Amino acid sequence: MTQLVTRIDDDLAAQVDDLVAAGEFESRSDAVRRGLTSLVDEHRRRRIGKVIVDGYLRHPQTEHDVGWSDAATAAMIADEPW
C-alpha cells in the first residue's frame, strides 16, 4: 500500500479528530482514505456523466427511438381491466 504524507491546518485536523472521536472514522488515516475515495469517485462519475450528455447532444433521441415506449405504456394502461 502506498503512503501519502501531507500537511493540513490545525483547524481541519481538529475537525477530523472530532469525527474520529465521534466514531465516524476509525482513525485519521481512515478519514483521509475515505475522503480521497469519495473525491476520486465523484470525479469519475462527473466524467462519465459528461460523456453520456455529450453523446446525447451529438446524437439526440428521436421520436422513433422513444415513441414506442410511450405507445406501449398507453396500450398497457388501456388493457387494464378497471
Coordinates of N, CA, C and O in Angstrom, one line a residue:
M1 N 0.9 -1.2 0.0 CA 0.0 0.0 0.0 C 0.9 1.2 0.0 O 1.8 1.3 0.8
T2 N 0.6 2.2 -0.9 CA 1.3 3.4 -0.9 C 1.0 4.3 0.2 O -0.2 4.4 0.6
Q3 N 2.0 5.0 0.7 CA 1.8 6.0 1.8 C 1.9 7.4 1.2 O 2.8 7.7 0.5
L4 N 0.9 8.2 1.6 CA 0.9 9.7 1.2 C 1.1 10.5 2.5 O 0.5 10.2 3.5
V5 N 1.9 11.5 2.4 CA 2.1 12.4 3.5 C 1.8 13.8 3.1 O 2.2 14.2 2.0
T6 N 1.0 14.5 3.9 CA 0.6 15.8 3.6 C 0.4 16.6 4.9 O 0.3 16.0 6.0
R7 N 0.4 17.9 4.8 CA 0.2 18.8 5.9 C -1.2 19.4 5.8 O -1.6 19.7 4.7
I8 N -1.9 19.5 6.9 CA -3.2 20.2 6.9 C -3.2 21.2 8.1 O -2.4 21.0 9.0
D9 N -4.1 22.2 8.0 CA -4.1 23.2 9.0 C -4.7 22.6 10.3 O -5.4 21.6 10.3
D10 N -4.4 23.2 11.4 CA -4.8 22.7 12.7 C -6.3 22.6 12.9 O -6.8 21.7 13.5
D11 N -7.0 23.5 12.3 CA -8.5 23.5 12.4 C -9.1 22.3 11.7 O -9.9 21.6 12.3
L12 N -8.6 22.0 10.5 CA -9.1 20.8 9.8 C -8.7 19.5 10.6 O -9.5 18.6 10.7
A13 N -7.5 19.5 11.1 CA -7.1 18.3 11.9 C -8.0 18.1 13.1 O -8.4 17.0 13.4
A14 N -8.3 19.2 13.8 CA -9.2 19.2 14.9 C -10.6 18.6 14.5 O -11.2 17.8 15.2
Q15 N -11.1 19.1 13.4 CA -12.4 18.6 12.9 C -12.3 17.1 12.6 O -13.3 16.4 12.9
V16 N -11.3 16.7 12.0 CA -11.1 15.3 11.7 C -11.0 14.5 13.0 O -11.7 13.4 13.1
D17 N -10.3 15.0 14.0 CA -10.2 14.3 15.3 C -11.6 14.2 15.9 O -11.9 13.2 16.6
D18 N -12.4 15.3 15.8 CA -13.7 15.2 16.3 C -14.6 14.1 15.7 O -15.3 13.4 16.4
L19 N -14.4 14.0 14.4 CA -15.1 12.9 13.7 C -14.7 11.5 14.1 O -15.5 10.6 14.3
V20 N -13.4 11.4 14.3 CA -12.8 10.1 14.8 C -13.4 9.8 16.2 O -13.8 8.7 16.5
A21 N -13.3 10.8 17.0 CA -13.8 10.7 18.4 C -15.3 10.3 18.4 O -15.8 9.6 19.3
A22 N -16.1 10.8 17.5 CA -17.5 10.6 17.4 C -17.8 9.2 16.8 O -18.9 8.8 16.7
G23 N -16.7 8.5 16.3 CA -16.9 7.2 15.8 C -17.2 7.2 14.3 O -17.6 6.1 13.7
E24 N -17.2 8.3 13.6 CA -17.4 8.4 12.2 C -16.4 7.7 11.4 O -16.6 7.2 10.3
F25 N -15.1 7.7 11.9 CA -14.0 7.1 11.2 C -13.2 6.4 12.3 O -13.2 6.7 13.5
E26 N -12.5 5.3 11.9 CA -11.6 4.6 12.8 C -10.4 5.4 13.2 O -9.9 5.2 14.3
S27 N -9.9 6.2 12.3 CA -8.7 6.9 12.6 C -8.6 8.1 11.6 O -9.4 8.2 10.7
R28 N -7.5 8.9 11.8 CA -7.3 10.0 10.8 C -7.0 9.4 9.4 O -7.5 9.9 8.4
S29 N -6.2 8.3 9.4 CA -5.9 7.7 8.1 C -7.2 7.2 7.4 O -7.3 7.3 6.2
D30 N -8.1 6.6 8.2 CA -9.3 6.1 7.6 C -10.1 7.3 7.1 O -10.7 7.2 6.0
A31 N -10.2 8.4 7.8 CA -10.9 9.6 7.3 C -10.3 10.1 6.0 O -11.0 10.4 5.0
V32 N -9.0 10.1 5.9 CA -8.3 10.6 4.7 C -8.6 9.6 3.5 O -8.9 10.0 2.4
R33 N -8.4 8.3 3.8 CA -8.7 7.3 2.7 C -10.1 7.4 2.2 O -10.3 7.4 1.0
R34 N -11.1 7.5 3.1 CA -12.5 7.6 2.7 C -12.8 8.9 2.0 O -13.5 8.9 1.0
G35 N -12.1 10.0 2.4 CA -12.3 11.3 1.7 C -11.7 11.2 0.3 O -12.4 11.7 -0.6
L36 N -10.6 10.7 0.2 CA -9.9 10.6 -1.2 C -10.7 9.7 -2.1 O -10.9 9.9 -3.3
T37 N -11.2 8.6 -1.5 CA -12.0 7.6 -2.3 C -13.3 8.3 -2.8 O -13.7 8.2 -4.0
S38 N -13.9 9.1 -1.9 CA -15.1 9.9 -2.4 C -14.8 10.9 -3.4 O -15.6 11.1 -4.4
L39 N -13.7 11.6 -3.2 CA -13.3 12.6 -4.2 C -13.0 12.0 -5.6 O -13.5 12.5 -6.6
V40 N -12.3 10.9 -5.6 CA -12.0 10.2 -6.9 C -13.3 9.7 -7.5 O -13.5 9.9 -8.7
D41 N -14.2 9.1 -6.7 CA -15.4 8.6 -7.3 C -16.3 9.7 -7.8 O -16.9 9.6 -8.9
E42 N -16.3 10.9 -7.1 CA -17.1 12.0 -7.6 C -16.6 12.5 -9.0 O -17.4 12.7 -9.9
H43 N -15.3 12.6 -9.1 CA -14.7 13.0 -10.4 C -15.0 12.0 -11.5 O -15.3 12.3 -12.6
R44 N -14.9 10.7 -11.1 CA -15.2 9.6 -12.1 C -16.6 9.7 -12.6 O -16.9 9.7 -13.8
R45 N -17.5 9.9 -11.7 CA -19.0 10.0 -12.0 C -19.2 11.2 -12.9 O -20.0 11.1 -13.8
R46 N -18.6 12.3 -12.5 CA -18.8 13.5 -13.3 C -18.3 13.3 -14.7 O -18.9 13.8 -15.7
R47 N -17.1 12.7 -14.9 CA -16.6 12.4 -16.2 C -17.5 11.5 -17.0 O -17.8 11.8 -18.2
I48 N -18.0 10.5 -16.4 CA -18.9 9.6 -17.1 C -20.2 10.3 -17.5 O -20.7 10.2 -18.6
G49 N -20.8 11.1 -16.6 CA -22.0 11.9 -16.9 C -21.8 12.8 -18.1 O -22.6 12.9 -18.9
K50 N -20.6 13.5 -18.1 CA -20.3 14.4 -19.2 C -20.2 13.6 -20.5 O -20.8 14.1 -21.6
V51 N -19.6 12.4 -20.5 CA -19.6 11.6 -21.7 C -21.0 11.2 -22.2 O -21.3 11.3 -23.4
I52 N -21.8 10.9 -21.3 CA -23.2 10.5 -21.6 C -23.9 11.7 -22.2 O -24.6 11.6 -23.3
V53 N -23.9 12.8 -21.5 CA -24.5 14.0 -22.0 C -24.0 14.4 -23.4 O -24.8 14.7 -24.3
D54 N -22.7 14.4 -23.6 CA -22.1 14.7 -24.9 C -22.6 13.8 -26.0 O -22.9 14.2 -27.1
G55 N -22.8 12.5 -25.6 CA -23.3 11.6 -26.6 C -24.7 11.9 -27.0 O -25.1 11.9 -28.2
Y56 N -25.6 12.2 -26.1 CA -26.9 12.6 -26.4 C -27.0 13.9 -27.1 O -27.9 14.1 -28.0
L57 N -26.1 14.9 -26.9 CA -26.0 16.1 -27.6 C -25.6 15.9 -29.1 O -26.1 16.5 -30.0
R58 N -24.7 15.0 -29.3 CA -24.2 14.6 -30.6 C -25.3 13.8 -31.4 O -25.4 14.0 -32.6
H59 N -26.0 13.0 -30.7 CA -27.0 12.1 -31.3 C -28.3 12.1 -30.4 O -28.5 11.2 -29.7
P60 N -29.1 13.2 -30.5 CA -30.3 13.3 -29.7 C -31.3 12.2 -30.0 O -31.3 11.7 -31.2
Q61 N -32.0 11.8 -29.0 CA -33.0 10.8 -29.2 C -34.1 11.4 -30.1 O -34.5 12.6 -30.0
T62 N -34.7 10.5 -30.9 CA -35.8 11.0 -31.8 C -37.1 10.3 -31.3 O -37.1 9.4 -30.5
E63 N -38.2 10.7 -31.9 CA -39.5 10.1 -31.5 C -39.5 8.6 -31.9 O -40.0 7.8 -31.2
H64 N -38.8 8.3 -32.9 CA -38.6 6.9 -33.3 C -37.9 6.1 -32.2 O -38.2 4.9 -32.0
D65 N -36.9 6.7 -31.6 CA -36.2 6.0 -30.5 C -37.0 5.7 -29.3 O -36.8 4.7 -28.7
V66 N -37.8 6.6 -28.9 CA -38.5 6.5 -27.6 C -40.0 6.5 -27.7 O -40.7 6.2 -26.8
G67 N -40.6 6.8 -28.9 CA -42.0 6.8 -29.1 C -42.7 5.5 -28.8 O -43.8 5.4 -28.3
W68 N -42.0 4.4 -29.1 CA -42.6 3.1 -28.9 C -42.9 2.8 -27.5 O -43.9 2.1 -27.1
S69 N -42.1 3.3 -26.5 CA -42.3 3.0 -25.1 C -43.5 3.8 -24.6 O -44.3 3.3 -23.8
D70 N -43.7 5.0 -25.1 CA -45.0 5.7 -24.8 C -46.2 5.0 -25.3 O -47.2 4.9 -24.6
A71 N -46.1 4.5 -26.5 CA -47.3 3.8 -27.1 C -47.5 2.5 -26.3 O -48.7 2.1 -26.1
A72 N -46.5 1.8 -26.0 CA -46.6 0.5 -25.2 C -47.2 0.8 -23.9 O -48.1 0.0 -23.4
T73 N -46.8 1.8 -23.2 CA -47.3 2.2 -21.9 C -48.8 2.5 -22.0 O -49.6 2.1 -21.2
A74 N -49.2 3.3 -23.0 CA -50.6 3.7 -23.2 C -51.4 2.4 -23.5 O -52.5 2.3 -22.9
A75 N -50.9 1.5 -24.2 CA -51.6 0.3 -24.6 C -51.8 -0.6 -23.3 O -52.9 -1.2 -23.1
M76 N -50.8 -0.7 -22.5 CA -50.9 -1.5 -21.2 C -52.0 -0.9 -20.3 O -52.7 -1.6 -19.7
I77 N -52.0 0.4 -20.2 CA -53.0 1.1 -19.4 C -54.4 0.9 -19.9 O -55.3 0.6 -19.2
A78 N -54.5 1.0 -21.2 CA -55.8 0.7 -21.9 C -56.3 -0.7 -21.7 O -57.5 -0.9 -21.6
D79 N -55.4 -1.6 -21.6 CA -55.7 -3.0 -21.4 C -56.1 -3.4 -20.0 O -56.6 -4.5 -19.7
E80 N -55.9 -2.5 -19.0 CA -56.2 -2.8 -17.6 C -57.7 -3.1 -17.4 O -58.5 -2.3 -17.9
P81 N -58.1 -4.1 -16.7 CA -59.5 -4.4 -16.5 C -60.0 -3.6 -15.3 O -60.3 -4.1 -14.3
W82 N -60.3 -2.4 -15.5 CA -60.7 -1.5 -14.4 C -62.1 -1.9 -14.1 O -62.9 -1.8 -13.5

